[in-house]
Amino acid sequence: MEKVIKITLLYDFYGQLLTERQQRFIELYYGHDFSLGEIAEEYNVTRQAVHDTLKRAEKILTGYEEKLGLLDKFMAERRKISEALELLRGFRQDPNPGLLDRIEEILTEITKLVEK
């Protein structure tokens, strides 16, 4: 997964656990495509301070994901939903009961993931 997308998704899940400054820097850098220099100028700090804050925030977000795994769980659910959707579309072409069985299995797996 591309770093920008991964950090953005991690921020969606865990961003509220960062300091306000870390949140703002992540939003500006990853969400609004500001450069380190632009953020530094806006906050009257050095580019190095912005860089260090971003790296610290990224490490914190990654640490939460390692402990909680919410992004991995979300991505697994999306893959399963996509698979079920493809099988359902295939069922329209060929109403094979085996496809319905597999769709039911996938939906059961998703339900178990959500319950955890």
PDB file of N, CA, C and O in Angstrom, residues 28-65:
ATOM      1  N   LEU A  28      -2.221  18.594   7.115  1.00  0.00           N
ATOM      2  CA  LEU A  28      -1.646  19.499   6.120  1.00  0.00           C
ATOM      3  C   LEU A  28      -0.722  18.767   5.152  1.00  0.00           C
ATOM      4  O   LEU A  28      -0.794  18.970   3.938  1.00  0.00           O
ATOM      5  N   TYR A  29       0.130  17.912   5.689  1.00  0.00           N
ATOM      6  CA  TYR A  29       1.130  17.245   4.852  1.00  0.00           C
ATOM      7  C   TYR A  29       0.512  16.182   3.958  1.00  0.00           C
ATOM      8  O   TYR A  29       0.750  16.150   2.755  1.00  0.00           O
ATOM      9  N   TYR A  30      -0.292  15.303   4.538  1.00  0.00           N
ATOM     10  CA  TYR A  30      -0.862  14.195   3.774  1.00  0.00           C
ATOM     11  C   TYR A  30      -2.205  14.532   3.135  1.00  0.00           C
ATOM     12  O   TYR A  30      -2.514  14.073   2.043  1.00  0.00           O
ATOM     13  N   GLY A  31      -3.012  15.322   3.838  1.00  0.00           N
ATOM     14  CA  GLY A  31      -4.345  15.623   3.327  1.00  0.00           C
ATOM     15  C   GLY A  31      -4.407  16.789   2.365  1.00  0.00           C
ATOM     16  O   GLY A  31      -5.203  16.782   1.431  1.00  0.00           O
ATOM     17  N   HIS A  32      -3.562  17.797   2.595  1.00  0.00           N
ATOM     18  CA  HIS A  32      -3.615  19.003   1.777  1.00  0.00           C
ATOM     19  C   HIS A  32      -2.348  19.216   0.958  1.00  0.00           C
ATOM     20  O   HIS A  32      -2.203  20.257   0.322  1.00  0.00           O
ATOM     21  N   ASP A  33      -1.434  18.246   1.022  1.00  0.00           N
ATOM     22  CA  ASP A  33      -0.218  18.258   0.204  1.00  0.00           C
ATOM     23  C   ASP A  33       0.661  19.491   0.441  1.00  0.00           C
ATOM     24  O   ASP A  33       1.283  19.997  -0.483  1.00  0.00           O
ATOM     25  N   PHE A  34       0.698  19.967   1.683  1.00  0.00           N
ATOM     26  CA  PHE A  34       1.600  21.056   2.028  1.00  0.00           C
ATOM     27  C   PHE A  34       3.022  20.495   2.100  1.00  0.00           C
ATOM     28  O   PHE A  34       3.225  19.332   2.473  1.00  0.00           O
ATOM     29  N   SER A  35       4.002  21.307   1.791  1.00  0.00           N
ATOM     30  CA  SER A  35       5.397  20.903   1.936  1.00  0.00           C
ATOM     31  C   SER A  35       5.825  21.121   3.390  1.00  0.00           C
ATOM     32  O   SER A  35       5.148  21.832   4.155  1.00  0.00           O
ATOM     33  N   LEU A  36       6.962  20.555   3.756  1.00  0.00           N
ATOM     34  CA  LEU A  36       7.490  20.770   5.099  1.00  0.00           C
ATOM     35  C   LEU A  36       7.718  22.264   5.329  1.00  0.00           C
ATOM     36  O   LEU A  36       7.410  22.792   6.402  1.00  0.00           O
ATOM     37  N   GLY A  37       8.248  22.935   4.307  1.00  0.00           N
ATOM     38  CA  GLY A  37       8.513  24.368   4.410  1.00  0.00           C
ATOM     39  C   GLY A  37       7.245  25.186   4.615  1.00  0.00           C
ATOM     40  O   GLY A  37       7.245  26.151   5.394  1.00  0.00           O
ATOM     41  N   GLU A  38       6.190  24.838   3.916  1.00  0.00           N
ATOM     42  CA  GLU A  38       4.927  25.568   4.061  1.00  0.00           C
ATOM     43  C   GLU A  38       4.350  25.401   5.458  1.00  0.00           C
ATOM     44  O   GLU A  38       3.848  26.362   6.059  1.00  0.00           O
ATOM     45  N   ILE A  39       4.419  24.186   5.983  1.00  0.00           N
ATOM     46  CA  ILE A  39       3.919  23.936   7.340  1.00  0.00           C
ATOM     47  C   ILE A  39       4.790  24.689   8.339  1.00  0.00           C
ATOM     48  O   ILE A  39       4.283  25.337   9.264  1.00  0.00           O
ATOM     49  N   ALA A  40       6.110  24.623   8.147  1.00  0.00           N
ATOM     50  CA  ALA A  40       7.042  25.309   9.048  1.00  0.00           C
ATOM     51  C   ALA A  40       6.764  26.807   9.081  1.00  0.00           C
ATOM     52  O   ALA A  40       6.739  27.425  10.152  1.00  0.00           O
ATOM     53  N   GLU A  41       6.531  27.381   7.919  1.00  0.00           N
ATOM     54  CA  GLU A  41       6.263  28.819   7.837  1.00  0.00           C
ATOM     55  C   GLU A  41       4.959  29.167   8.546  1.00  0.00           C
ATOM     56  O   GLU A  41       4.887  30.139   9.296  1.00  0.00           O
ATOM     57  N   GLU A  42       3.931  28.354   8.331  1.00  0.00           N
ATOM     58  CA  GLU A  42       2.634  28.631   8.942  1.00  0.00           C
ATOM     59  C   GLU A  42       2.686  28.538  10.465  1.00  0.00           C
ATOM     60  O   GLU A  42       2.002  29.269  11.169  1.00  0.00           O
ATOM     61  N   TYR A  43       3.506  27.629  10.989  1.00  0.00           N
ATOM     62  CA  TYR A  43       3.581  27.415  12.436  1.00  0.00           C
ATOM     63  C   TYR A  43       4.812  28.048  13.070  1.00  0.00           C
ATOM     64  O   TYR A  43       5.065  27.869  14.260  1.00  0.00           O
ATOM     65  N   ASN A  44       5.580  28.767  12.255  1.00  0.00           N
ATOM     66  CA  ASN A  44       6.763  29.466  12.746  1.00  0.00           C
ATOM     67  C   ASN A  44       7.738  28.527  13.475  1.00  0.00           C
ATOM     68  O   ASN A  44       8.183  28.798  14.589  1.00  0.00           O
ATOM     69  N   VAL A  45       7.999  27.391  12.823  1.00  0.00           N
ATOM     70  CA  VAL A  45       8.977  26.420  13.324  1.00  0.00           C
ATOM     71  C   VAL A  45       9.901  26.046  12.166  1.00  0.00           C
ATOM     72  O   VAL A  45       9.689  26.465  11.028  1.00  0.00           O
ATOM     73  N   THR A  46      10.910  25.239  12.455  1.00  0.00           N
ATOM     74  CA  THR A  46      11.827  24.817  11.399  1.00  0.00           C
ATOM     75  C   THR A  46      11.243  23.651  10.614  1.00  0.00           C
ATOM     76  O   THR A  46      10.349  22.940  11.096  1.00  0.00           O
ATOM     77  N   ARG A  47      11.783  23.459   9.421  1.00  0.00           N
ATOM     78  CA  ARG A  47      11.383  22.305   8.609  1.00  0.00           C
ATOM     79  C   ARG A  47      11.704  21.012   9.361  1.00  0.00           C
ATOM     80  O   ARG A  47      10.963  20.041   9.304  1.00  0.00           O
ATOM     81  N   GLN A  48      12.832  21.027  10.075  1.00  0.00           N
ATOM     82  CA  GLN A  48      13.237  19.845  10.846  1.00  0.00           C
ATOM     83  C   GLN A  48      12.214  19.527  11.937  1.00  0.00           C
ATOM     84  O   GLN A  48      11.894  18.364  12.181  1.00  0.00           O
ATOM     85  N   ALA A  49      11.679  20.563  12.566  1.00  0.00           N
ATOM     86  CA  ALA A  49      10.665  20.349  13.610  1.00  0.00           C
ATOM     87  C   ALA A  49       9.406  19.718  13.005  1.00  0.00           C
ATOM     88  O   ALA A  49       8.812  18.805  13.596  1.00  0.00           O
ATOM     89  N   VAL A  50       9.023  20.181  11.830  1.00  0.00           N
ATOM     90  CA  VAL A  50       7.859  19.604  11.149  1.00  0.00           C
ATOM     91  C   VAL A  50       8.153  18.148  10.795  1.00  0.00           C
ATOM     92  O   VAL A  50       7.329  17.260  11.049  1.00  0.00           O
ATOM     93  N   HIS A  51       9.326  17.903  10.225  1.00  0.00           N
ATOM     94  CA  HIS A  51       9.728  16.538   9.853  1.00  0.00           C
ATOM     95  C   HIS A  51       9.693  15.623  11.067  1.00  0.00           C
ATOM     96  O   HIS A  51       9.139  14.515  11.019  1.00  0.00           O
ATOM     97  N   ASP A  52      10.298  16.063  12.167  1.00  0.00           N
ATOM     98  CA  ASP A  52      10.341  15.243  13.385  1.00  0.00           C
ATOM     99  C   ASP A  52       8.941  14.968  13.927  1.00  0.00           C
ATOM    100  O   ASP A  52       8.637  13.848  14.346  1.00  0.00           O
ATOM    101  N   THR A  53       8.082  15.977  13.897  1.00  0.00           N
ATOM    102  CA  THR A  53       6.703  15.804  14.376  1.00  0.00           C
ATOM    103  C   THR A  53       5.953  14.800  13.512  1.00  0.00           C
ATOM    104  O   THR A  53       5.242  13.931  14.027  1.00  0.00           O
ATOM    105  N   LEU A  54       6.123  14.904  12.203  1.00  0.00           N
ATOM    106  CA  LEU A  54       5.469  13.955  11.291  1.00  0.00           C
ATOM    107  C   LEU A  54       5.968  12.540  11.515  1.00  0.00           C
ATOM    108  O   LEU A  54       5.182  11.590  11.576  1.00  0.00           O
ATOM    109  N   LYS A  55       7.289  12.375  11.631  1.00  0.00           N
ATOM    110  CA  LYS A  55       7.854  11.032  11.839  1.00  0.00           C
ATOM    111  C   LYS A  55       7.366  10.435  13.154  1.00  0.00           C
ATOM    112  O   LYS A  55       7.040   9.247  13.229  1.00  0.00           O
ATOM    113  N   ARG A  56       7.311  11.258  14.198  1.00  0.00           N
ATOM    114  CA  ARG A  56       6.832  10.790  15.502  1.00  0.00           C
ATOM    115  C   ARG A  56       5.364  10.375  15.393  1.00  0.00           C
ATOM    116  O   ARG A  56       4.963   9.315  15.900  1.00  0.00           O
ATOM    117  N   ALA A  57       4.568  11.184  14.719  1.00  0.00           N
ATOM    118  CA  ALA A  57       3.139  10.866  14.558  1.00  0.00           C
ATOM    119  C   ALA A  57       2.959   9.580  13.750  1.00  0.00           C
ATOM    120  O   ALA A  57       2.126   8.738  14.099  1.00  0.00           O
ATOM    121  N   GLU A  58       3.737   9.427  12.678  1.00  0.00           N
ATOM    122  CA  GLU A  58       3.659   8.205  11.869  1.00  0.00           C
ATOM    123  C   GLU A  58       4.017   6.984  12.703  1.00  0.00           C
ATOM    124  O   GLU A  58       3.354   5.941  12.608  1.00  0.00           O
ATOM    125  N   LYS A  59       5.031   7.121  13.530  1.00  0.00           N
ATOM    126  CA  LYS A  59       5.452   5.999  14.394  1.00  0.00           C
ATOM    127  C   LYS A  59       4.349   5.655  15.396  1.00  0.00           C
ATOM    128  O   LYS A  59       4.065   4.482  15.647  1.00  0.00           O
ATOM    129  N   ILE A  60       3.712   6.674  15.937  1.00  0.00           N
ATOM    130  CA  ILE A  60       2.615   6.451  16.893  1.00  0.00           C
ATOM    131  C   ILE A  60       1.453   5.744  16.197  1.00  0.00           C
ATOM    132  O   ILE A  60       0.895   4.765  16.718  1.00  0.00           O
ATOM    133  N   LEU A  61       1.065   6.230  15.013  1.00  0.00           N
ATOM    134  CA  LEU A  61      -0.038   5.615  14.263  1.00  0.00           C
ATOM    135  C   LEU A  61       0.269   4.162  13.933  1.00  0.00           C
ATOM    136  O   LEU A  61      -0.585   3.282  14.087  1.00  0.00           O
ATOM    137  N   THR A  62       1.496   3.914  13.484  1.00  0.00           N
ATOM    138  CA  THR A  62       1.912   2.549  13.154  1.00  0.00           C
ATOM    139  C   THR A  62       1.900   1.661  14.397  1.00  0.00           C
ATOM    140  O   THR A  62       1.491   0.499  14.334  1.00  0.00           O
ATOM    141  N   GLY A  63       2.320   2.214  15.523  1.00  0.00           N
ATOM    142  CA  GLY A  63       2.311   1.462  16.780  1.00  0.00           C
ATOM    143  C   GLY A  63       0.912   1.061  17.202  1.00  0.00           C
ATOM    144  O   GLY A  63       0.677  -0.077  17.642  1.00  0.00           O
ATOM    145  N   TYR A  64      -0.029   1.978  17.059  1.00  0.00           N
ATOM    146  CA  TYR A  64      -1.422   1.641  17.381  1.00  0.00           C
ATOM    147  C   TYR A  64      -1.937   0.538  16.466  1.00  0.00           C
ATOM    148  O   TYR A  64      -2.635  -0.374  16.916  1.00  0.00           O
ATOM    149  N   GLU A  65      -1.579   0.621  15.194  1.00  0.00           N
ATOM    150  CA  GLU A  65      -2.035  -0.415  14.256  1.00  0.00           C
ATOM    151  C   GLU A  65      -1.441  -1.770  14.615  1.00  0.00           C
ATOM    152  O   GLU A  65      -2.121  -2.792  14.559  1.00  0.00           O
TER     153      GLU A  65
END
